[in-house]
């Protein structure tokens, strides 16, 4: 093969043409890039002022800017602390799959002037790699930073994390859109989180191995014990608890709203089910625009008119809006009903990744703000991911309310207990986290105060006590089985309170490491389960099933756990949840108890 040398001047001329007129001509003929789920090129980003001007919200509401670039860039998750400061995770590493140190960080944003804008910005922690969830409580900051869940502490009060503990490890990074996320304090005092369907994780703790994909997990903040609460759905991203203390999540691709119950196995977007699974479906028959959700918050605050309270607000990534659903009880579960959108951005860059009620009672919306919504675009063009923007908005109705408590953590035991009944859900939740920390620290004075108010509230009207007051008190280590039994007998007409008492009883009886339970306590507890197995309300019977499923045997009853579960079948009605939870718990006992079950 022979090569002909081209004169250098000719080469220069050719390159000049190629880089000039010809390149321009080729670019003009190329099709403009349209990201997935978008109908046209996204165009340039808007300034925060321009973005707000394009947003639409219901009459009487307005959108305010709380923070924006350069103070906030690529925000992923957020959590308010007891002082109303906002802890936000930022990610420049996304969509990196490899674990290890990175450029990502946690920031503290604070309004020091009281004008509603965060003017103080501090870096609390750095060196992270796609920190996808965050929660504040129990003396530190909890961060999902796959493969780890970290506990970060500021031991000298300089707003900088100086101690780091790996709580659990083993989360995957196969799909960086499905990393562990949505760290949220549950009403029972546990820290809850989610993991996605295409992100296999293998968490080992002691002699246990948890091999899972899509699931809701929880962590005991005192012992760091890890548990799978339930499994299934798709790429869930967001947890909210309603006034019953029940968990709801938003999910992608499949239906958008799910009621998650302990031990349940839910419909999967993909992948195999365990043998003999009777899957649980969503609680909605309707759909909103495009199936990509991020974040969910149960809104309950006097900052908005009644018709906007007691509803779930969810971020719709592809739809560029905040969707709204309400809940109606349906047997032992719920049905969701759709409502008009709360906010529409009219800007394809808008990406609402998290929603939280703040100390002022208003809904705060964290906006990743990027031209790319899907992992296909992000993986195909990592350099095209925007790394210069991020916004935090507040939606206000009328005059923005004043902050009631400057620092929840500084309240006395009695003040914290009273705060559990505050009309703003933010204060109820922060009071529960603080009081739960004190109770788990064996604070007998705090326990006595909580017991006193619970007795006072339920004596006047059992149904009036907030779920935070009920669950914080009933979940306290100081709440003995005998006290639980006494409480259940004092609220015969409140199935919500009774169901939670049975749930707490199941936690106590099923804890193999609890050496404080004597024979008398177990006898009282088992008698409670038998008595409540035929309760009229399915919510109570459901918790009996779950509690019985945790027990290898019943030492003081002439029944097996399986027989006790079957006793709850007092109604043939299938609400979509109860019989499936019954089967999920029953099947592990079938082999041992098959003869007695048949009889």
Coordinates of C-alpha atoms in Angstrom, one line a residue:
X1 CA 0.0 0.0 0.0
X2 CA 1.4 3.4 -1.0
X3 CA 0.7 6.7 0.7
X4 CA 0.9 10.0 -1.1
X5 CA 2.3 12.9 0.8
X6 CA -0.1 15.9 0.9
X7 CA 1.6 19.3 0.8
X8 CA 1.4 21.0 4.2
X9 CA -0.3 24.1 2.7
X10 CA -3.1 21.9 1.3
X11 CA -3.6 20.2 4.7
X12 CA -3.8 23.6 6.4
X13 CA -6.4 24.8 3.8
X14 CA -8.4 21.6 4.3
X15 CA -8.4 21.9 8.0
X16 CA -9.4 25.5 7.8
X17 CA -12.4 24.7 5.6
X18 CA -13.4 21.8 7.9
X19 CA -13.2 23.9 11.1
X20 CA -14.9 26.8 9.4
X21 CA -17.6 26.9 6.8
X22 CA -18.0 23.1 6.5
X23 CA -18.3 22.6 10.3
X24 CA -20.9 25.4 10.5
X25 CA -22.8 23.8 7.6
X26 CA -22.7 20.3 9.3
X27 CA -23.9 21.8 12.6
X28 CA -26.7 23.5 10.9
X29 CA -27.9 20.3 9.3
X30 CA -27.7 18.3 12.6
X31 CA -30.9 17.6 14.5
X32 CA -31.1 19.5 17.8
X33 CA -30.7 17.2 20.8
X34 CA -34.0 16.6 22.7
X35 CA -33.7 14.9 26.1
X36 CA -36.0 12.0 26.9
X37 CA -39.5 12.9 27.9
X38 CA -39.1 16.4 26.5
X39 CA -40.8 17.5 23.3
X40 CA -38.2 20.1 22.2
X41 CA -34.7 21.3 23.1
X42 CA -34.7 22.6 26.6
X43 CA -33.2 26.0 25.8
X44 CA -31.0 28.0 28.1
X45 CA -31.6 28.1 31.9
X46 CA -33.7 30.8 33.4
X47 CA -32.5 33.0 36.3
X48 CA -34.3 32.4 39.6
X49 CA -36.4 35.6 39.1
X50 CA -37.4 34.5 35.6
X51 CA -38.2 31.0 36.8
X52 CA -40.5 32.2 39.5
X53 CA -42.3 34.6 37.1
X54 CA -43.2 31.6 34.9
X55 CA -44.6 29.5 37.7
X56 CA -48.3 29.1 38.4
X57 CA -49.8 28.4 41.8
X58 CA -53.4 28.6 43.1
X59 CA -54.9 32.0 43.8
X60 CA -53.7 33.6 47.0
X61 CA -50.3 31.8 46.9
X62 CA -46.9 33.0 45.8
X63 CA -43.5 31.5 45.3
X64 CA -40.5 33.0 47.1
X65 CA -36.8 32.3 46.5
X66 CA -35.0 31.1 49.6
X67 CA -31.7 30.1 48.2
X68 CA -30.0 29.8 44.7
X69 CA -26.7 29.4 42.9
X70 CA -23.9 30.0 43.7
X71 CA -24.9 29.2 47.3
X72 CA -26.8 26.1 46.2
X73 CA -25.6 23.9 43.4
X74 CA -26.9 20.4 42.3
X75 CA -28.9 19.9 45.5
X76 CA -30.1 16.3 46.1
X77 CA -31.7 16.1 49.5
X78 CA -32.5 18.4 52.5
X79 CA -33.5 18.3 56.1
X80 CA -34.3 21.0 58.6
X81 CA -32.7 21.0 62.0
X82 CA -34.1 22.1 65.4
X83 CA -33.1 25.7 64.7
X84 CA -34.7 25.9 61.3
X85 CA -31.4 25.7 59.5
X86 CA -31.4 23.6 56.4
X87 CA -28.9 20.8 55.8
X88 CA -28.5 20.2 52.0
X89 CA -26.5 17.6 50.1
X90 CA -24.9 18.7 46.8
X91 CA -23.5 16.4 44.2
X92 CA -21.0 17.1 41.5
X93 CA -20.0 13.4 41.1
X94 CA -23.4 12.3 39.7
X95 CA -23.8 10.0 37.8
X96 CA -20.5 8.4 38.9
X97 CA -20.9 4.7 39.8
X98 CA -17.5 4.0 41.4
X99 CA -17.5 4.3 45.3
X100 CA -14.9 6.2 47.2
X101 CA -14.2 9.8 48.2
X102 CA -15.6 12.6 45.9
X103 CA -16.2 16.3 45.6
X104 CA -19.7 16.2 47.1
X105 CA -20.7 17.9 50.3
X106 CA -23.3 18.8 52.9
X107 CA -24.0 22.5 53.4
X108 CA -25.8 24.3 56.3
X109 CA -28.0 27.2 55.0
X110 CA -29.3 29.6 57.6
X111 CA -31.4 32.8 57.6
X112 CA -29.6 35.0 60.1
X113 CA -31.5 38.2 59.4
X114 CA -35.1 36.9 59.6
X115 CA -35.9 38.2 56.1
X116 CA -36.8 34.7 54.8
X117 CA -33.6 34.3 52.7
X118 CA -30.8 32.0 53.6
X119 CA -27.8 34.4 53.8
X120 CA -25.3 32.2 55.7
X121 CA -23.7 29.2 53.9
X122 CA -21.3 26.8 55.6
X123 CA -19.8 23.5 54.5
X124 CA -20.6 20.9 57.2
X125 CA -19.0 17.9 55.4
X126 CA -17.2 17.2 52.2
X127 CA -15.4 14.4 50.4
X128 CA -18.7 12.6 49.7
X129 CA -19.9 10.8 46.6
X130 CA -23.5 11.4 45.6
X131 CA -25.0 11.9 49.1
X132 CA -28.6 10.9 48.3
X133 CA -30.4 11.3 51.6
X134 CA -30.0 13.2 54.8
X135 CA -31.7 13.5 58.3
X136 CA -30.8 15.4 61.4
X137 CA -31.3 14.0 64.9
X138 CA -30.0 12.0 67.8
X139 CA -26.9 14.1 68.2
X140 CA -25.8 14.3 64.6
X141 CA -26.5 14.2 60.9
X142 CA -27.3 10.9 59.0
X143 CA -26.2 10.8 55.4
X144 CA -26.8 8.1 52.7
X145 CA -23.5 8.0 50.8
X146 CA -23.5 4.6 49.1
X147 CA -22.2 2.1 49.9
X148 CA -22.6 3.5 53.4
X149 CA -25.1 5.2 55.7
X150 CA -23.0 7.7 57.7
X151 CA -23.5 9.4 61.1
X152 CA -21.7 12.7 61.1
X153 CA -21.1 14.6 64.4
X154 CA -19.9 18.1 65.2
X155 CA -18.3 17.6 68.6
X156 CA -16.9 21.1 69.1
X157 CA -19.9 23.2 67.9
X158 CA -18.1 24.9 64.9
X159 CA -20.7 23.6 62.4
X160 CA -18.2 21.3 60.8
X161 CA -18.4 17.5 61.1
X162 CA -15.3 16.2 62.9
X163 CA -16.4 12.6 63.6
X164 CA -17.7 10.1 61.1
X165 CA -19.3 6.7 61.9
X166 CA -20.3 4.1 59.3
X167 CA -23.7 2.9 60.6
X168 CA -24.3 0.2 57.9
X169 CA -22.6 -0.6 54.6
X170 CA -23.3 -2.6 51.6
X171 CA -25.6 -0.5 49.4
X172 CA -25.0 -0.8 45.7
X173 CA -24.1 1.8 43.1
X174 CA -25.3 -0.1 40.0
X175 CA -27.8 2.6 39.2
X176 CA -27.1 6.0 40.7
X177 CA -30.7 7.1 40.3
X178 CA -31.7 4.4 42.7
X179 CA -29.3 4.9 45.6
X180 CA -30.4 4.7 49.2
X181 CA -32.4 7.9 49.7
X182 CA -35.3 9.7 51.6
X183 CA -33.9 9.3 55.1
X184 CA -36.9 10.2 57.2
X185 CA -37.7 9.9 60.9
X186 CA -40.6 7.5 61.5
X187 CA -43.2 8.1 64.2
X188 CA -41.8 5.0 66.0
X189 CA -38.4 6.7 66.4
X190 CA -36.6 4.6 63.6
X191 CA -34.8 6.2 60.7
X192 CA -36.4 5.0 57.5
X193 CA -35.0 5.0 53.9
X194 CA -35.5 3.6 50.4
X195 CA -33.5 1.7 47.8
X196 CA -34.3 1.2 44.1
X197 CA -35.1 -1.9 42.0
X198 CA -32.0 -1.9 39.8
X199 CA -29.6 -1.2 42.7
X200 CA -28.8 -4.5 44.3
X201 CA -27.6 -4.1 47.9
X202 CA -26.1 -6.6 50.3
X203 CA -26.0 -5.3 53.9
X204 CA -24.3 -7.6 56.5
X205 CA -24.7 -6.9 60.2
X206 CA -23.8 -9.5 62.8
X207 CA -24.9 -12.9 61.6
X208 CA -27.5 -11.5 59.3
X209 CA -27.3 -10.8 55.6
X210 CA -29.9 -8.6 53.8
X211 CA -29.8 -9.1 50.1
X212 CA -32.3 -6.8 48.4
X213 CA -33.2 -4.3 45.7
X214 CA -36.3 -2.2 45.9
X215 CA -37.2 -1.9 49.6
X216 CA -37.9 0.3 52.5
X217 CA -35.4 -0.2 55.3
X218 CA -35.1 1.3 58.8
X219 CA -32.3 1.8 61.4
X220 CA -32.5 2.0 65.1
X221 CA -30.7 5.2 65.9
X222 CA -29.5 4.0 69.3
X223 CA -28.2 0.5 68.4
X224 CA -27.8 1.0 64.6
X225 CA -29.7 -2.2 64.0
X226 CA -30.7 -2.5 60.4
X227 CA -34.0 -4.1 59.2
X228 CA -36.0 -4.4 56.0
X229 CA -39.4 -3.0 56.7
X230 CA -41.0 -4.1 53.4
X231 CA -40.0 -4.8 49.8
X232 CA -41.1 -3.9 46.3
X233 CA -42.1 -1.0 44.0
X234 CA -39.6 0.6 41.6
X235 CA -37.3 3.5 42.1
X236 CA -39.0 5.0 45.2
X237 CA -37.7 8.4 46.3
X238 CA -39.6 10.1 49.2
X239 CA -41.3 9.0 52.4
X240 CA -44.2 10.7 54.2
X241 CA -46.1 9.6 57.3
X242 CA -49.7 10.6 57.7
X243 CA -51.6 11.4 61.0
X244 CA -52.2 7.7 61.4
X245 CA -48.5 7.1 61.4
X246 CA -48.7 5.1 58.2
X247 CA -45.9 5.3 55.5
X248 CA -46.5 6.5 52.0
X249 CA -43.9 6.8 49.2
X250 CA -43.8 8.2 45.7
X251 CA -42.4 5.9 43.0
X252 CA -41.4 6.1 39.3
X253 CA -42.4 4.3 36.1
X254 CA -45.1 2.3 37.8
X255 CA -48.0 3.8 39.8
X256 CA -47.0 6.9 41.7
X257 CA -48.5 6.4 45.2
X258 CA -48.0 3.5 47.6
X259 CA -49.0 2.7 51.2
X260 CA -46.2 0.6 52.7
X261 CA -46.8 -1.7 55.6
X262 CA -44.3 -3.7 57.6
X263 CA -43.6 -7.2 56.1
X264 CA -45.4 -6.4 52.9
X265 CA -44.1 -7.4 49.4
X266 CA -45.3 -4.9 46.7
X267 CA -45.5 -5.0 42.9
X268 CA -42.0 -4.7 41.4
X269 CA -41.1 -2.7 38.3
X270 CA -38.8 -5.6 37.3
X271 CA -37.0 -8.6 38.6
X272 CA -38.2 -11.9 40.2
X273 CA -40.4 -12.3 43.2
X274 CA -39.6 -14.7 46.1
X275 CA -41.5 -18.0 45.8
X276 CA -45.2 -17.9 46.9
X277 CA -45.4 -14.0 46.9
X278 CA -48.9 -12.5 46.8
X279 CA -47.9 -9.0 45.8
X280 CA -49.6 -5.8 47.0
X281 CA -50.5 -3.1 44.5
X282 CA -50.6 0.7 44.7
X283 CA -53.5 2.7 46.2
X284 CA -54.3 4.7 43.1
X285 CA -56.3 4.2 39.9
X286 CA -55.4 7.6 38.5
X287 CA -52.2 9.0 37.0
X288 CA -50.6 12.4 36.9
X289 CA -48.4 13.8 34.0
X290 CA -45.5 11.4 33.2
X291 CA -44.3 8.8 35.7
X292 CA -41.2 10.3 37.3
X293 CA -41.5 11.3 40.9
X294 CA -39.0 12.6 43.4
X295 CA -40.0 13.5 47.0
X296 CA -43.3 13.4 48.9
X297 CA -44.5 15.4 51.9
X298 CA -47.7 15.1 54.0
X299 CA -48.8 18.7 54.5
X300 CA -50.4 19.7 57.8
X301 CA -49.9 23.3 58.8
X302 CA -52.1 26.3 59.5
X303 CA -50.0 28.4 57.1
X304 CA -52.3 27.2 54.2
X305 CA -56.2 27.2 54.0
X306 CA -57.9 24.0 55.1
X307 CA -58.5 22.7 51.5
X308 CA -54.7 22.5 51.0
X309 CA -54.0 20.7 54.3
X310 CA -53.9 17.0 55.0
X311 CA -52.7 16.2 51.5
X312 CA -49.6 14.6 50.0
X313 CA -47.5 16.9 47.8
X314 CA -45.1 15.1 45.3
X315 CA -42.4 16.4 43.0
X316 CA -43.1 15.4 39.3
X317 CA -39.8 15.5 37.5
X318 CA -40.9 15.1 33.9
X319 CA -44.1 17.0 34.5
X320 CA -42.3 20.0 36.0
X321 CA -44.8 20.4 38.7
X322 CA -46.0 19.5 42.2
X323 CA -48.8 16.9 42.2
X324 CA -51.4 16.5 45.0
X325 CA -53.2 13.5 46.3
X326 CA -55.5 13.0 49.3
X327 CA -56.1 9.8 51.3
X328 CA -59.2 7.9 52.2
X329 CA -59.2 5.0 54.6
X330 CA -60.2 1.7 52.9
X331 CA -60.2 -1.2 55.4
X332 CA -56.7 -1.7 56.7
X333 CA -55.2 0.5 53.9
X334 CA -56.1 3.6 51.9
X335 CA -57.2 4.8 48.5
X336 CA -55.5 7.9 46.9
X337 CA -57.5 10.6 45.1
X338 CA -55.9 13.1 42.7
X339 CA -56.3 16.8 42.9
X340 CA -55.2 19.8 40.7
X341 CA -51.5 20.5 40.6
X342 CA -50.2 22.8 43.4
X343 CA -47.4 24.3 41.3
X344 CA -46.5 24.2 37.6
X345 CA -43.1 25.6 36.7
X346 CA -43.6 25.9 32.9
X347 CA -39.8 25.4 32.6
X348 CA -38.3 22.0 31.6
X349 CA -35.2 22.7 33.7
X350 CA -37.3 22.5 36.9
X351 CA -36.6 19.3 38.8
X352 CA -38.3 19.2 42.3
X353 CA -36.2 16.5 44.1
X354 CA -37.5 17.1 47.7
X355 CA -40.4 18.9 49.5
X356 CA -40.5 19.7 53.2
X357 CA -42.7 21.7 55.5
X358 CA -40.5 24.3 57.3
X359 CA -40.7 26.0 60.7
X360 CA -42.9 28.7 59.2
X361 CA -45.4 26.0 58.1
X362 CA -44.9 26.6 54.4
X363 CA -43.9 24.0 51.8
X364 CA -40.3 24.3 50.7
X365 CA -39.3 22.8 47.3
X366 CA -35.7 21.8 46.4
X367 CA -34.9 22.2 42.7
X368 CA -32.0 20.3 41.2
X369 CA -32.5 22.5 38.0
X370 CA -31.0 20.7 35.0
X371 CA -31.8 20.1 31.3
X372 CA -31.4 16.4 31.8
X373 CA -34.1 14.4 33.7
X374 CA -33.3 10.8 32.9
X375 CA -30.3 8.6 33.6
X376 CA -30.1 7.7 29.9
X377 CA -29.2 11.3 29.1
X378 CA -27.0 11.7 32.1
X379 CA -25.0 8.5 31.3
X380 CA -24.8 9.3 27.6
X381 CA -23.6 12.8 28.2
X382 CA -22.1 13.3 31.7
X383 CA -20.5 16.5 30.7
X384 CA -23.8 17.9 29.6
X385 CA -25.2 17.7 33.1
X386 CA -25.6 21.2 34.5
X387 CA -23.3 21.8 37.5
X388 CA -23.9 25.4 38.0
X389 CA -27.5 25.7 39.3
X390 CA -29.8 24.9 42.2
X391 CA -32.7 26.5 43.9
X392 CA -34.8 26.4 47.0
X393 CA -38.3 27.8 46.8
X394 CA -41.0 28.5 49.4
X395 CA -44.7 28.6 48.6
X396 CA -46.5 31.1 50.8
X397 CA -50.2 31.9 51.3
X398 CA -50.9 35.4 52.4
X399 CA -48.5 36.6 55.1
X400 CA -45.7 34.2 55.9
X401 CA -46.2 33.0 59.6
X402 CA -43.6 33.7 62.2
X403 CA -41.4 31.0 63.5
X404 CA -42.8 29.8 66.9
X405 CA -39.7 28.1 68.4
X406 CA -36.2 29.3 67.8
X407 CA -34.5 26.0 68.9
X408 CA -36.6 22.9 69.6
X409 CA -33.6 21.1 71.2
X410 CA -33.4 23.6 74.0
X411 CA -37.0 23.0 75.3
X412 CA -37.7 21.3 78.6
X413 CA -39.2 17.8 78.7
X414 CA -42.6 19.3 79.4
X415 CA -42.3 21.8 76.6
X416 CA -41.3 19.1 74.1
X417 CA -44.2 17.0 75.1
X418 CA -46.6 19.9 74.6
X419 CA -45.0 20.6 71.2
X420 CA -46.1 17.1 70.1
X421 CA -49.5 18.6 69.7
X422 CA -48.5 21.7 67.7
X423 CA -50.7 22.5 64.6
X424 CA -47.5 22.7 62.4
X425 CA -46.3 19.2 61.5
X426 CA -42.7 20.4 61.5
X427 CA -42.8 21.1 65.2
X428 CA -44.5 17.9 66.0
X429 CA -41.9 15.9 64.2
X430 CA -38.9 17.7 65.6
X431 CA -40.3 17.4 69.1
X432 CA -40.8 13.7 68.6
X433 CA -37.2 13.2 67.4
X434 CA -35.8 15.1 70.4
X435 CA -38.0 13.5 72.9
X436 CA -37.3 10.1 71.4
X437 CA -33.6 10.7 71.8
X438 CA -34.0 11.6 75.4
X439 CA -36.3 8.6 76.1
X440 CA -33.8 6.2 74.5
X441 CA -31.2 7.7 76.7
X442 CA -33.2 6.3 79.6
X443 CA -34.4 9.7 80.8
X444 CA -37.1 8.7 83.3
X445 CA -38.2 12.3 83.8
X446 CA -39.0 12.7 80.1
X447 CA -40.8 9.4 80.1
X448 CA -42.9 10.4 83.1
X449 CA -43.9 13.7 81.4
X450 CA -44.8 12.0 78.2
X451 CA -46.9 9.3 80.0
X452 CA -48.7 12.1 82.0
X453 CA -49.7 14.0 78.9
X454 CA -50.7 10.9 77.0
X455 CA -53.0 9.9 79.9
X456 CA -54.4 13.4 80.1
X457 CA -55.0 13.6 76.3
X458 CA -56.6 10.2 75.9
X459 CA -58.8 10.6 79.0
X460 CA -60.4 13.7 77.5
X461 CA -60.7 12.3 73.9
X462 CA -58.7 9.2 72.8
X463 CA -58.9 10.2 69.2
X464 CA -57.5 13.7 69.7
X465 CA -53.9 12.8 70.6
X466 CA -51.5 13.5 67.8
X467 CA -49.7 10.4 66.3
X468 CA -46.4 11.9 67.5
X469 CA -47.7 11.9 71.1
X470 CA -49.0 8.4 70.8
X471 CA -46.1 6.8 69.1
X472 CA -43.3 8.6 70.9
X473 CA -44.8 7.5 74.2
X474 CA -45.8 4.0 73.3
X475 CA -42.4 3.3 71.6
X476 CA -40.5 4.5 74.7
X477 CA -38.2 1.9 76.3
X478 CA -39.9 2.8 79.6
X479 CA -43.3 1.7 78.3
X480 CA -43.6 -1.8 79.8
X481 CA -45.9 -4.5 78.4
X482 CA -48.2 -4.1 81.4
X483 CA -48.4 -0.3 80.7
X484 CA -49.3 -1.1 77.1
X485 CA -52.0 -3.4 78.2
X486 CA -53.4 -0.8 80.6
X487 CA -53.3 1.8 77.8
X488 CA -55.2 -0.4 75.3
X489 CA -57.9 -1.1 77.9
X490 CA -58.3 2.7 78.4
X491 CA -58.9 3.5 74.7
X492 CA -61.4 0.8 73.6
X493 CA -62.9 3.1 70.9
X494 CA -59.7 4.3 69.3
X495 CA -58.5 1.8 66.7
X496 CA -55.6 4.0 65.7
X497 CA -54.2 4.1 69.2
X498 CA -54.9 0.4 69.8
X499 CA -53.2 -0.5 66.5
X500 CA -50.1 1.4 67.5
X501 CA -50.0 -0.2 70.9
X502 CA -50.1 -3.6 69.3
X503 CA -47.4 -2.6 66.9
X504 CA -45.2 -1.5 69.8
X505 CA -46.0 -4.7 71.7
X506 CA -44.9 -6.8 68.7
X507 CA -41.6 -4.9 68.7
X508 CA -41.1 -5.8 72.3
X509 CA -42.1 -9.4 72.1
X510 CA -40.2 -10.0 68.9
X511 CA -36.9 -8.5 70.2
X512 CA -34.8 -11.6 70.9
X513 CA -32.2 -9.4 72.6
X514 CA -34.6 -7.9 75.1
X515 CA -33.8 -9.7 78.4
X516 CA -36.1 -7.4 80.4
X517 CA -39.2 -9.4 79.4
X518 CA -40.1 -11.8 82.1
X519 CA -42.6 -14.6 81.9
X520 CA -45.4 -12.4 83.3
X521 CA -44.8 -9.7 80.7
X522 CA -44.9 -12.3 77.9
X523 CA -48.1 -13.8 79.2
X524 CA -49.7 -10.4 79.4
X525 CA -48.5 -9.6 75.9
X526 CA -49.7 -12.8 74.3
X527 CA -53.1 -12.4 76.0
X528 CA -53.3 -8.9 74.5
X529 CA -52.7 -10.3 71.0
X530 CA -55.3 -13.0 71.4
X531 CA -57.9 -10.5 72.7
X532 CA -57.2 -8.0 69.8
X533 CA -57.1 -10.7 67.1
X534 CA -60.9 -10.4 66.8
X535 CA -61.0 -6.6 67.1
X536 CA -63.6 -5.0 64.8
X537 CA -61.2 -2.6 63.1
X538 CA -59.0 -4.3 60.5
X539 CA -56.1 -1.9 61.3
X540 CA -55.9 -3.5 64.7
X541 CA -56.1 -7.1 63.4
X542 CA -53.4 -6.2 60.8
X543 CA -51.0 -5.3 63.6
X544 CA -51.8 -8.5 65.4
X545 CA -50.8 -10.5 62.3
X546 CA -47.5 -8.6 62.0
X547 CA -46.7 -9.0 65.7
X548 CA -47.5 -12.7 65.7
X549 CA -45.3 -13.2 62.6
X550 CA -42.3 -12.0 64.7
X551 CA -42.8 -14.7 67.3
X552 CA -41.3 -18.2 67.0
X553 CA -43.8 -19.5 69.5
X554 CA -46.5 -18.5 72.0
X555 CA -45.4 -19.7 75.3
X556 CA -48.5 -19.0 77.3
X557 CA -51.3 -19.8 74.8
X558 CA -52.6 -23.1 73.5
X559 CA -52.1 -21.7 70.0
X560 CA -49.3 -21.4 67.5
X561 CA -48.4 -18.1 65.9
X562 CA -50.0 -19.3 62.7
X563 CA -53.3 -20.2 64.5
X564 CA -53.3 -16.8 66.1
X565 CA -52.9 -15.1 62.7
X566 CA -55.8 -17.1 61.3
X567 CA -58.0 -16.0 64.2
X568 CA -57.9 -12.5 62.7
X569 CA -59.9 -13.6 59.6
X570 CA -63.2 -12.3 60.9
X571 CA -64.2 -10.6 57.6
X572 CA -64.0 -11.9 54.0
X573 CA -63.5 -8.4 52.6
X574 CA -60.3 -8.1 50.6
X575 CA -59.0 -4.5 50.8
X576 CA -55.9 -5.3 48.8
X577 CA -53.7 -5.4 51.9
X578 CA -54.9 -7.4 54.8
X579 CA -55.0 -11.0 53.3
X580 CA -51.6 -10.4 51.6
X581 CA -49.9 -9.3 54.8
X582 CA -51.6 -12.3 56.5
X583 CA -50.2 -14.6 53.9
X584 CA -46.7 -13.0 53.9
X585 CA -46.4 -13.6 57.7
X586 CA -48.3 -17.0 57.7
X587 CA -46.2 -18.7 55.1
X588 CA -43.0 -18.8 57.2
X589 CA -45.0 -20.9 59.8
X590 CA -46.8 -23.2 57.4
X591 CA -44.2 -26.0 57.4
X592 CA -44.0 -26.1 61.2
X593 CA -47.7 -25.8 61.8
X594 CA -49.3 -27.4 58.8
X595 CA -51.2 -30.1 60.7
X596 CA -52.7 -27.6 63.2
X597 CA -53.5 -25.2 60.4
X598 CA -55.4 -27.9 58.5
X599 CA -57.2 -28.9 61.7

